[in-house]
PDB file of C-alpha atoms in Angstrom:
ATOM      1  CA  GLN A   1    -111.393  24.612 -57.278  1.00 87.00           C
ATOM      2  CA  VAL A   2    -109.477  22.834 -54.622  1.00 94.00           C
ATOM      3  CA  GLN A   3    -110.929  22.265 -51.328  1.00 95.00           C
ATOM      4  CA  LEU A   4    -108.946  21.360 -48.026  1.00 97.00           C
ATOM      5  CA  VAL A   5    -110.549  19.819 -44.750  1.00 95.00           C
ATOM      6  CA  GLU A   6    -108.701  19.698 -41.876  1.00 96.00           C
ATOM      7  CA  SER A   7    -109.498  17.443 -38.978  1.00 95.00           C
ATOM      8  CA  GLY A   8    -108.113  16.265 -35.554  1.00 97.00           C
ATOM      9  CA  GLY A   9    -107.248  19.568 -33.296  1.00 95.00           C
ATOM     10  CA  GLY A  10    -108.360  19.556 -29.718  1.00 97.00           C
ATOM     11  CA  LEU A  11    -107.217  19.936 -26.345  1.00 98.00           C
ATOM     12  CA  VAL A  12    -104.579  17.571 -24.933  1.00 98.00           C
ATOM     13  CA  GLN A  13    -102.586  17.634 -21.832  1.00 98.00           C
ATOM     14  CA  PRO A  14     -98.538  17.771 -21.806  1.00 98.00           C
ATOM     15  CA  GLY A  15     -96.839  14.752 -22.887  1.00 98.00           C
ATOM     16  CA  GLY A  16    -100.203  13.715 -24.924  1.00 98.00           C
ATOM     17  CA  SER A  17    -100.601  13.148 -28.886  1.00 98.00           C
ATOM     18  CA  LEU A  18    -102.846  14.176 -31.506  1.00 98.00           C
ATOM     19  CA  ARG A  19    -103.201  13.234 -35.273  1.00 98.00           C
ATOM     20  CA  LEU A  20    -104.260  15.672 -37.734  1.00 98.00           C
ATOM     21  CA  SER A  21    -105.441  15.246 -41.060  1.00 98.00           C
ATOM     22  CA  CYS A  22    -106.013  17.098 -44.117  1.00 98.00           C
ATOM     23  CA  VAL A  23    -107.877  15.960 -47.266  1.00 98.00           C
ATOM     24  CA  ALA A  24    -107.889  17.682 -50.722  1.00 97.00           C
ATOM     25  CA  SER A  25    -110.594  17.489 -53.014  1.00 95.00           C
ATOM     26  CA  GLY A  26    -111.660  18.865 -56.192  1.00 94.00           C
ATOM     27  CA  SER A  27    -110.138  19.279 -59.616  1.00 92.00           C
ATOM     28  CA  ILE A  28    -106.530  18.118 -59.001  1.00 93.00           C
ATOM     29  CA  PHE A  29    -104.347  16.597 -61.509  1.00 93.00           C
ATOM     30  CA  GLY A  30    -101.558  15.845 -59.006  1.00 93.00           C
ATOM     31  CA  ILE A  31    -100.089  17.009 -55.741  1.00 96.00           C
ATOM     32  CA  ASN A  32     -96.585  17.996 -55.337  1.00 96.00           C
ATOM     33  CA  ASN A  33     -95.478  19.337 -51.744  1.00 97.00           C
ATOM     34  CA  MET A  34     -97.805  18.960 -48.628  1.00 98.00           C
ATOM     35  CA  GLY A  35     -97.034  20.415 -45.480  1.00 98.00           C
ATOM     36  CA  TRP A  36     -98.130  21.852 -41.962  1.00 98.00           C
ATOM     37  CA  TYR A  37     -97.773  25.178 -40.591  1.00 98.00           C
ATOM     38  CA  ARG A  38     -98.856  26.878 -37.386  1.00 97.00           C
ATOM     39  CA  GLN A  39     -99.630  30.521 -36.199  1.00 95.00           C
ATOM     40  CA  GLY A  40    -100.421  31.774 -32.702  1.00 88.00           C
ATOM     41  CA  PRO A  41    -101.901  35.257 -31.589  1.00 86.00           C
ATOM     42  CA  GLY A  42     -99.191  38.266 -32.851  1.00 89.00           C
ATOM     43  CA  LYS A  43     -97.099  35.565 -34.499  1.00 91.00           C
ATOM     44  CA  GLU A  44     -95.993  34.895 -38.158  1.00 94.00           C
ATOM     45  CA  ARG A  45     -97.212  31.649 -39.856  1.00 95.00           C
ATOM     46  CA  GLU A  46     -94.198  29.112 -39.430  1.00 97.00           C
ATOM     47  CA  LEU A  47     -93.359  26.009 -41.265  1.00 98.00           C
ATOM     48  CA  VAL A  48     -93.769  22.685 -38.781  1.00 98.00           C
ATOM     49  CA  ALA A  49     -93.360  19.863 -41.553  1.00 98.00           C
ATOM     50  CA  LEU A  50     -93.313  19.345 -45.135  1.00 98.00           C
ATOM     51  CA  ILE A  51     -93.242  16.431 -47.281  1.00 98.00           C
ATOM     52  CA  THR A  52     -92.620  16.201 -50.988  1.00 97.00           C
ATOM     53  CA  SER A  53     -94.198  14.044 -53.649  1.00 95.00           C
ATOM     54  CA  GLY A  54     -91.214  11.816 -53.576  1.00 95.00           C
ATOM     55  CA  GLY A  55     -91.664  11.375 -49.780  1.00 96.00           C
ATOM     56  CA  THR A  56     -88.738  13.582 -48.650  1.00 98.00           C
ATOM     57  CA  THR A  57     -89.558  15.440 -45.343  1.00 98.00           C
ATOM     58  CA  ASN A  58     -88.289  18.428 -43.621  1.00 98.00           C
ATOM     59  CA  TYR A  59     -89.010  19.635 -39.852  1.00 98.00           C
ATOM     60  CA  ALA A  60     -88.892  22.634 -37.718  1.00 98.00           C
ATOM     61  CA  ASP A  61     -86.181  22.213 -35.261  1.00 98.00           C
ATOM     62  CA  SER A  62     -88.683  22.701 -32.468  1.00 97.00           C
ATOM     63  CA  VAL A  63     -90.577  19.550 -33.480  1.00 98.00           C
ATOM     64  CA  LYS A  64     -87.943  17.293 -34.633  1.00 98.00           C
ATOM     65  CA  GLY A  65     -88.099  13.632 -32.871  1.00 97.00           C
ATOM     66  CA  ARG A  66     -91.787  14.669 -31.580  1.00 98.00           C
ATOM     67  CA  PHE A  67     -93.783  15.213 -35.011  1.00 98.00           C
ATOM     68  CA  THR A  68     -94.285  12.876 -38.076  1.00 98.00           C
ATOM     69  CA  ILE A  69     -95.631  14.188 -41.227  1.00 98.00           C
ATOM     70  CA  SER A  70     -96.853  11.392 -43.846  1.00 98.00           C
ATOM     71  CA  ARG A  71     -99.139  11.396 -46.912  1.00 98.00           C
ATOM     72  CA  ASP A  72    -101.408   8.849 -48.510  1.00 97.00           C
ATOM     73  CA  ASN A  73    -101.277   9.902 -52.344  1.00 95.00           C
ATOM     74  CA  ALA A  74    -104.375   7.753 -53.291  1.00 95.00           C
ATOM     75  CA  LYS A  75    -106.302   9.752 -50.766  1.00 96.00           C
ATOM     76  CA  ASN A  76    -104.650  13.067 -51.666  1.00 96.00           C
ATOM     77  CA  THR A  77    -104.341  13.182 -47.588  1.00 97.00           C
ATOM     78  CA  VAL A  78    -101.477  14.625 -45.389  1.00 98.00           C
ATOM     79  CA  TYR A  79    -101.288  13.510 -41.855  1.00 98.00           C
ATOM     80  CA  LEU A  80     -99.203  14.910 -38.881  1.00 98.00           C
ATOM     81  CA  GLN A  81     -98.759  12.884 -35.583  1.00 98.00           C
ATOM     82  CA  LEU A  82     -97.899  15.088 -32.790  1.00 98.00           C
ATOM     83  CA  ASN A  83     -96.230  13.171 -30.034  1.00 98.00           C
ATOM     84  CA  SER A  84     -94.910  14.515 -26.754  1.00 98.00           C
ATOM     85  CA  LEU A  85     -96.928  17.734 -26.878  1.00 98.00           C
ATOM     86  CA  LYS A  86     -95.832  20.688 -24.838  1.00 97.00           C
ATOM     87  CA  PRO A  87     -97.878  24.010 -24.085  1.00 96.00           C
ATOM     88  CA  GLU A  88     -95.661  25.979 -26.321  1.00 95.00           C
ATOM     89  CA  ASP A  89     -97.236  23.572 -29.124  1.00 97.00           C
ATOM     90  CA  THR A  90    -100.405  25.372 -28.933  1.00 96.00           C
ATOM     91  CA  ASP A  91    -101.403  27.130 -32.090  1.00 96.00           C
ATOM     92  CA  VAL A  92    -103.748  26.928 -35.116  1.00 97.00           C
ATOM     93  CA  TYR A  93    -102.347  24.611 -37.447  1.00 98.00           C
ATOM     94  CA  TYR A  94    -102.738  24.763 -41.223  1.00 98.00           C
ATOM     95  CA  CYS A  95    -102.274  22.310 -44.043  1.00 98.00           C
ATOM     96  CA  MET A  96    -101.078  23.326 -47.351  1.00 98.00           C
ATOM     97  CA  VAL A  97    -101.030  21.537 -50.591  1.00 98.00           C
ATOM     98  CA  GLY A  98     -99.321  22.339 -53.810  1.00 96.00           C
ATOM     99  CA  ALA A  99    -101.984  21.086 -56.202  1.00 95.00           C
ATOM    100  CA  VAL A 100    -101.650  20.826 -59.974  1.00 94.00           C
ATOM    101  CA  VAL A 101    -104.948  21.990 -61.198  1.00 94.00           C
ATOM    102  CA  PRO A 102    -106.600  22.672 -64.907  1.00 92.00           C
ATOM    103  CA  GLY A 103    -107.740  25.479 -66.988  1.00 87.00           C
ATOM    104  CA  PRO A 104    -104.608  26.191 -67.688  1.00 92.00           C
ATOM    105  CA  VAL A 105    -102.648  23.662 -65.760  1.00 92.00           C
ATOM    106  CA  ARG A 106    -100.589  25.313 -62.926  1.00 94.00           C
ATOM    107  CA  LEU A 107     -99.452  24.807 -59.706  1.00 94.00           C
ATOM    108  CA  LEU A 108    -101.856  26.248 -56.979  1.00 94.00           C
ATOM    109  CA  GLU A 109    -100.951  26.587 -53.589  1.00 96.00           C
ATOM    110  CA  VAL A 110    -104.143  25.947 -51.574  1.00 97.00           C
ATOM    111  CA  TRP A 111    -104.412  26.315 -47.674  1.00 97.00           C
ATOM    112  CA  GLY A 112    -106.705  24.655 -45.133  1.00 96.00           C
ATOM    113  CA  GLN A 113    -109.155  26.467 -42.764  1.00 95.00           C
ATOM    114  CA  GLY A 114    -106.601  25.628 -39.595  1.00 96.00           C
ATOM    115  CA  THR A 115    -107.274  23.671 -36.716  1.00 97.00           C
ATOM    116  CA  LEU A 116    -106.722  24.592 -33.170  1.00 97.00           C
ATOM    117  CA  VAL A 117    -104.473  22.359 -31.164  1.00 97.00           C
ATOM    118  CA  THR A 118    -104.279  23.456 -27.386  1.00 97.00           C
ATOM    119  CA  VAL A 119    -101.972  21.681 -24.991  1.00 97.00           C
ATOM    120  CA  SER A 120    -102.868  22.408 -21.474  1.00 97.00           C
ATOM    121  CA  SER A 121    -103.314  20.854 -18.005  1.00 95.00           C
TER     122      SER A 121
END
């Protein structure tokens, strides 16, 4: 089993910053892609940022230049730095980890429980 624990969400004023963290634990042989998605009421879940095992990043156009994704492979952790936040960034943010797990060995897509980011004055 693989568990993801997210942290760092909260209430912030427009123009402010937050840092989200997501730690993976459990029976993990390795981790492939790691990413952050977001979803608001009545909306589909959308990709915010993705980082590959080699460090290549991909961002949604709406967050380019404002958000930065990074990872610490030694800690099985992915981060999302959110700067210059706007009210339209308000959503529940979910981390996703592609984990290589045993029994049989396979790639498993695991999702976090979500953390709420609210941007409001």
